[in-house]
Coordinates of C-alpha atoms in Angstrom, one line a residue:
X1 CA 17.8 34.0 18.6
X2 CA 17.2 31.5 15.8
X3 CA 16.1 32.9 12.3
X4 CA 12.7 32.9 11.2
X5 CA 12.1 30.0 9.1
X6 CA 10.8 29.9 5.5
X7 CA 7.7 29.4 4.1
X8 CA 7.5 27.1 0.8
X9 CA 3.7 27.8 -1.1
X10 CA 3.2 25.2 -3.6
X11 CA 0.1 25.4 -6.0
X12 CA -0.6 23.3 -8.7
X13 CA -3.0 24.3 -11.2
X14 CA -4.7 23.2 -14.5
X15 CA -6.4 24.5 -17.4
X16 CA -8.1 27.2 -15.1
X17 CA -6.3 30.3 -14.8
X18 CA -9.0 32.7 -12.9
X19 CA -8.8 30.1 -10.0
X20 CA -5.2 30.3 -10.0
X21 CA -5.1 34.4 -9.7
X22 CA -7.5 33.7 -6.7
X23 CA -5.6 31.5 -5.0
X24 CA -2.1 33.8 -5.9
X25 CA -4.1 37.1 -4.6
X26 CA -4.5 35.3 -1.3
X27 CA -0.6 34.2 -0.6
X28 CA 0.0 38.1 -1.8
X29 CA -1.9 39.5 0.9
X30 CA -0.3 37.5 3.5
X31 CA 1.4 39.5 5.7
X32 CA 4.4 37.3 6.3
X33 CA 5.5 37.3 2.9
X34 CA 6.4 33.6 1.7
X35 CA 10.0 32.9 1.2
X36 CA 8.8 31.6 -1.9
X37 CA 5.3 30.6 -4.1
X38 CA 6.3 27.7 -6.7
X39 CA 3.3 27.0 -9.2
X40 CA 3.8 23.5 -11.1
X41 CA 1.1 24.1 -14.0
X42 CA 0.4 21.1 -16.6
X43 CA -1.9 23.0 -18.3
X44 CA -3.0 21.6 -22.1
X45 CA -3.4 25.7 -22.5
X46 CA -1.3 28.5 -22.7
X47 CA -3.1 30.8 -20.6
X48 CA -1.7 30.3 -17.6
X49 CA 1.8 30.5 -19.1
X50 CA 0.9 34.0 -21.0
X51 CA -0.6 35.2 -17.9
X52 CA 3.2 35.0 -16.0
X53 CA 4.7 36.2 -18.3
X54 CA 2.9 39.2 -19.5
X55 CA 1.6 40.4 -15.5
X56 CA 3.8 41.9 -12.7
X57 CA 5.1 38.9 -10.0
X58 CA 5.9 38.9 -6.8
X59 CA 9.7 38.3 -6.8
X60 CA 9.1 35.0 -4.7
X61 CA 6.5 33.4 -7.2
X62 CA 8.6 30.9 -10.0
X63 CA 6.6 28.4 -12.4
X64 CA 6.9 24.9 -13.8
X65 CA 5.3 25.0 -17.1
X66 CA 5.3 21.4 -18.0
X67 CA 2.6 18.2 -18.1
X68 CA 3.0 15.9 -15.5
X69 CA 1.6 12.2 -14.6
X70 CA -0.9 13.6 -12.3
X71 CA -1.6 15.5 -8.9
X72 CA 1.3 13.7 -6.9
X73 CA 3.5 14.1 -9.4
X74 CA 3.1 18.0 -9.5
X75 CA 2.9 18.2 -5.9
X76 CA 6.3 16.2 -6.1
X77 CA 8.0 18.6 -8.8
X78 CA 7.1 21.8 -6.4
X79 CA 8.5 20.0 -3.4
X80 CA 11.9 19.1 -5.3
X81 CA 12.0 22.7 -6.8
X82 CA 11.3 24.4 -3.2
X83 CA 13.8 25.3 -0.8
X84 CA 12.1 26.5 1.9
X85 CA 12.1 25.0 5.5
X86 CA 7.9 24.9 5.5
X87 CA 6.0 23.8 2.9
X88 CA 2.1 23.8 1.9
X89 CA -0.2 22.5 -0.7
X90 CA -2.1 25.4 -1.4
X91 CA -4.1 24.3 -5.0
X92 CA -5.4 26.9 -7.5
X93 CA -9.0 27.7 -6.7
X94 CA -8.3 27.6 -2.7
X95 CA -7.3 30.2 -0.7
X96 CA -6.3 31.5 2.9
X97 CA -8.9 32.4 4.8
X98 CA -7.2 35.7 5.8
X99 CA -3.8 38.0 5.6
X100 CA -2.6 36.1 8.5
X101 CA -2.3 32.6 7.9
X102 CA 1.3 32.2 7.2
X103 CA 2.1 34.5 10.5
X104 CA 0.1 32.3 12.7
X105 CA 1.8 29.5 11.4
X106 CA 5.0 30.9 11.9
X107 CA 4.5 31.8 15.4
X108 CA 3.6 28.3 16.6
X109 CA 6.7 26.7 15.1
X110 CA 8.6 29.2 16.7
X111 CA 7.0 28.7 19.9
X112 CA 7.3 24.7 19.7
X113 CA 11.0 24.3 17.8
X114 CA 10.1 20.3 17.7
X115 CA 6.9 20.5 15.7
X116 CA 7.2 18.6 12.2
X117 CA 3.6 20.0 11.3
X118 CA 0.5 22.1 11.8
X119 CA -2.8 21.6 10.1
X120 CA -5.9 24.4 11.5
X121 CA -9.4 24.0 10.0
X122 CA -11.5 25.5 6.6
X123 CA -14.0 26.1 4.9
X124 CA -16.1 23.5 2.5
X125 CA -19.1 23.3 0.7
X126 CA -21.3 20.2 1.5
X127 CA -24.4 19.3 0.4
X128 CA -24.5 23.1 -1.0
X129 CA -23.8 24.7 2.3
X130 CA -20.5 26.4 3.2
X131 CA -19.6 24.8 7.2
X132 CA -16.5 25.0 8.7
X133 CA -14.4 21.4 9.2
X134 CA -11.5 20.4 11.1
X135 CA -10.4 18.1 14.2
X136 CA -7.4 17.8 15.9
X137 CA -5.2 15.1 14.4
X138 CA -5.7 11.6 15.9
X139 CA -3.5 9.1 15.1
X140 CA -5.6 6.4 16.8
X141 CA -8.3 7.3 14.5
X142 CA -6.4 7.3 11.4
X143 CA -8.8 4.4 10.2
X144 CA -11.6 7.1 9.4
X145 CA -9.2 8.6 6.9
X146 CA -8.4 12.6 6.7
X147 CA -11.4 12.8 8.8
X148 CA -11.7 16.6 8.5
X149 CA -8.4 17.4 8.0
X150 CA -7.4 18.6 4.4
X151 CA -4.0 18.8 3.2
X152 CA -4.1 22.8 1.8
X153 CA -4.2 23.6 6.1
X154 CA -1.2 21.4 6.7
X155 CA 2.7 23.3 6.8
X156 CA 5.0 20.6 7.2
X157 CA 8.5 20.8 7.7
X158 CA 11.1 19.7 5.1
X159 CA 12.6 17.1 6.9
X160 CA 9.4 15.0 7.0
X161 CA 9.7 14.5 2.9
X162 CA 13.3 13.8 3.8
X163 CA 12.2 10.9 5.9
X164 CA 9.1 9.9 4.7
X165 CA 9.0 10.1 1.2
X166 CA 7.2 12.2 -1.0
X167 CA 3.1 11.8 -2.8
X168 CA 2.9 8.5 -4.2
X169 CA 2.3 9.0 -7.9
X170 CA 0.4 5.4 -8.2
X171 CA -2.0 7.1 -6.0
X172 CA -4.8 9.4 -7.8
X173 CA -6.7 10.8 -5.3
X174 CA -5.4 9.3 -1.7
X175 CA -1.9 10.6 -1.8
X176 CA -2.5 13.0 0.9
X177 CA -3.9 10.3 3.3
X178 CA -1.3 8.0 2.2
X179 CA 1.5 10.5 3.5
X180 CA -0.4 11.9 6.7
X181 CA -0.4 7.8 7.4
X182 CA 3.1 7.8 6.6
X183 CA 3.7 11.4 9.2
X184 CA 0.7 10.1 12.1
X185 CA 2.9 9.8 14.7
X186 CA 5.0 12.7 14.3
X187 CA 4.6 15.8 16.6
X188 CA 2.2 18.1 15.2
X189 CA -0.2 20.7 16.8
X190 CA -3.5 21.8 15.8
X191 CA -3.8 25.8 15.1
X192 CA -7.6 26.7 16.3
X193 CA -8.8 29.2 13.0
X194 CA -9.9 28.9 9.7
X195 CA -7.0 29.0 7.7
X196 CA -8.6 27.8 4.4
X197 CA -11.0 27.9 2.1
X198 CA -11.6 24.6 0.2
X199 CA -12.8 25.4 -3.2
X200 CA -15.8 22.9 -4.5
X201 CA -15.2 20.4 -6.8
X202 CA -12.0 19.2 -5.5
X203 CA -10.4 15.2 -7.4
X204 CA -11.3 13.8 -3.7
X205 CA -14.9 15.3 -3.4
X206 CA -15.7 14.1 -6.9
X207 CA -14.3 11.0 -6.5
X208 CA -15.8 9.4 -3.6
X209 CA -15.3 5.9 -3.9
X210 CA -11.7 5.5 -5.5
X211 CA -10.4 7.7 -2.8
X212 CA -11.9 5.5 -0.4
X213 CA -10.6 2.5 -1.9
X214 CA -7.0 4.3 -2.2
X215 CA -7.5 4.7 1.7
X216 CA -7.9 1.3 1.9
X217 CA -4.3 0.2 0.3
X218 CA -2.7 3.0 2.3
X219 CA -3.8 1.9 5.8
X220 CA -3.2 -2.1 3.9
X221 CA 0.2 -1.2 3.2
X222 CA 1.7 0.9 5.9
X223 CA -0.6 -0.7 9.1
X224 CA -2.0 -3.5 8.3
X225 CA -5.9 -4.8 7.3
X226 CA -8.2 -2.6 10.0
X227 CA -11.7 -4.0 10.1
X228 CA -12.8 -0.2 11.7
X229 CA -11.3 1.1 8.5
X230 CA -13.5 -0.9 6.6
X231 CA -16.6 -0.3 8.2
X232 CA -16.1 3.7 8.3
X233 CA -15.8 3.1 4.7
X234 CA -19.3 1.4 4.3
X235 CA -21.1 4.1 6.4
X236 CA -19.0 6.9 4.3
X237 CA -20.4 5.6 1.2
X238 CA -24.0 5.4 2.5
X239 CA -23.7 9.1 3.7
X240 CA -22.0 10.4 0.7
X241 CA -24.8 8.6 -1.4
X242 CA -27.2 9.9 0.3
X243 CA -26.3 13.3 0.4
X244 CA -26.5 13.6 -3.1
X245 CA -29.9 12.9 -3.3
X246 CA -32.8 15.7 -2.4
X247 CA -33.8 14.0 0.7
X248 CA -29.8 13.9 1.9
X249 CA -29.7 17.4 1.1
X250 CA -32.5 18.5 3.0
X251 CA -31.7 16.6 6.0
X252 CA -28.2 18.1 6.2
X253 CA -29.4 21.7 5.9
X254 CA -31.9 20.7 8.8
X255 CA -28.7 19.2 10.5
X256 CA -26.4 22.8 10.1
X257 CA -29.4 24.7 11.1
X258 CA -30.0 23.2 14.3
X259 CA -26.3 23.1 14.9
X260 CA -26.1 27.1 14.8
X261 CA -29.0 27.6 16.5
X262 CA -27.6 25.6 19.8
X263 CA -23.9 27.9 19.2

């Protein structure tokens, strides 16, 4: 019998050291412990940093204390400083839905020794409500971007970085689409539960349109031009516009309600 393979939590954090004790108290109640919990902080602060050192850690938690060029970059620096054969970007401020995430997980790459990665589904506030997102992976719909998938559900194994790359520090936002584009075709299976929850205010959330457009160079650069791309990107922007106006809002919460009530 093969042994159990490791579990690689990455979180990078910022400036914002109640989040990160959140996200921490979630991997901590796991119950597969993670083989390890690296946290790449860039903070500006030293909160974070007088917070590890003066509280009680898990043996498996190590930090990064230092700046870096941006999100990719940090996710970059965990990856490189992780060793274990699973890894997932789990930022400060979100969390695991439950104490058995990282089993479940675990249990369907043991089942399926060929799976590269899993992604399940989470939480998210939208348009002030809190619904639950996430589709099975489609790689002939790739032109519609993430389309509900978020990158904090996805445990991907090692030798996907090895072959694909790592986060493309250019990117600010897109990185995560750029590397699922990079990984679409690669055998992955999609795990039925909440696995997640997706803290508001996330870089991609708040920036709408540049994400987008960093969608855009990704499917450009590693497909080709996609005329569906570009048209789910118009109707994107309309929704996303609209939704953050009164009259988006209240159509939406209209929208969920009837959606639960026909459950």
């Amino acid at each position: 019998m093969s042994a159990q393979q490791k579990i690689s939590v990455i979180t990078i954090c910022f400036n914002n050291p109640e989040d990160l004790k959140s996200t921490c108290s979630s991997v901590d109640i796991q119950e597969s412990t993670p083989f390890e919990h690296i946290i790449v902080n860039g903070s500006t602060t030293k909160d974070i940093e007088l917070w590890a050192n003066n509280s009680p850690q898990p043996h498996y938690r190590k930090f990064i204390h230092e700046r870096d060029k941006g999100i990719a970059d940090a996710f970059n620096k965990g990856i490189l400083a992780s060793s274990g054969d699973i890894i997932v970007l789990l930022n400060s401020a979100d969390t695991f839905a439950n104490s058995g995430v990282t089993a479940e997980v675990l249990r369907a790459f043991e089942k399926d020794p060929e799976l590269t990665w899993t992604h399940a589904k989470y939480r998210f506030q939208r348009g002030g409500i809190w619904v639950t997102l996430g589709k099975p992976h489609n790689p002939d719909l790739i032109y519609r971007g993430m389309r509900a998938i978020c990158h904090q559900t996805m445990f991907v194994k090692r030798k996907l970085y090895d072959t694909y790359g790592l986060y493309d520090i250019n990117l600010k936002v897109g990185m995560d689409f750029d590397f699922l584009v990079r990984i679409r075709n690669e055998k992955f299976a999609f795990l039925d539960s909440v696995m997640v929850v997706f803290a508001p205010g996330g870089a991609s959330v708040l920036n709408v349109r540049k994400g987008l457009d960093e969608n855009s160079q990704s499917i450009k650069k590693h497909i080709g031009f996609s005329l569906k791309h570009y048209l789910w990107k118009m109707r994107i922007l309309f929704l996303s516009g609209l939704l953050q106006s009164s009259f988006g809002k209240f159509l939406y919460k209209i929208k969920v309600r009837l959606k639960l009530e026909n459950v």
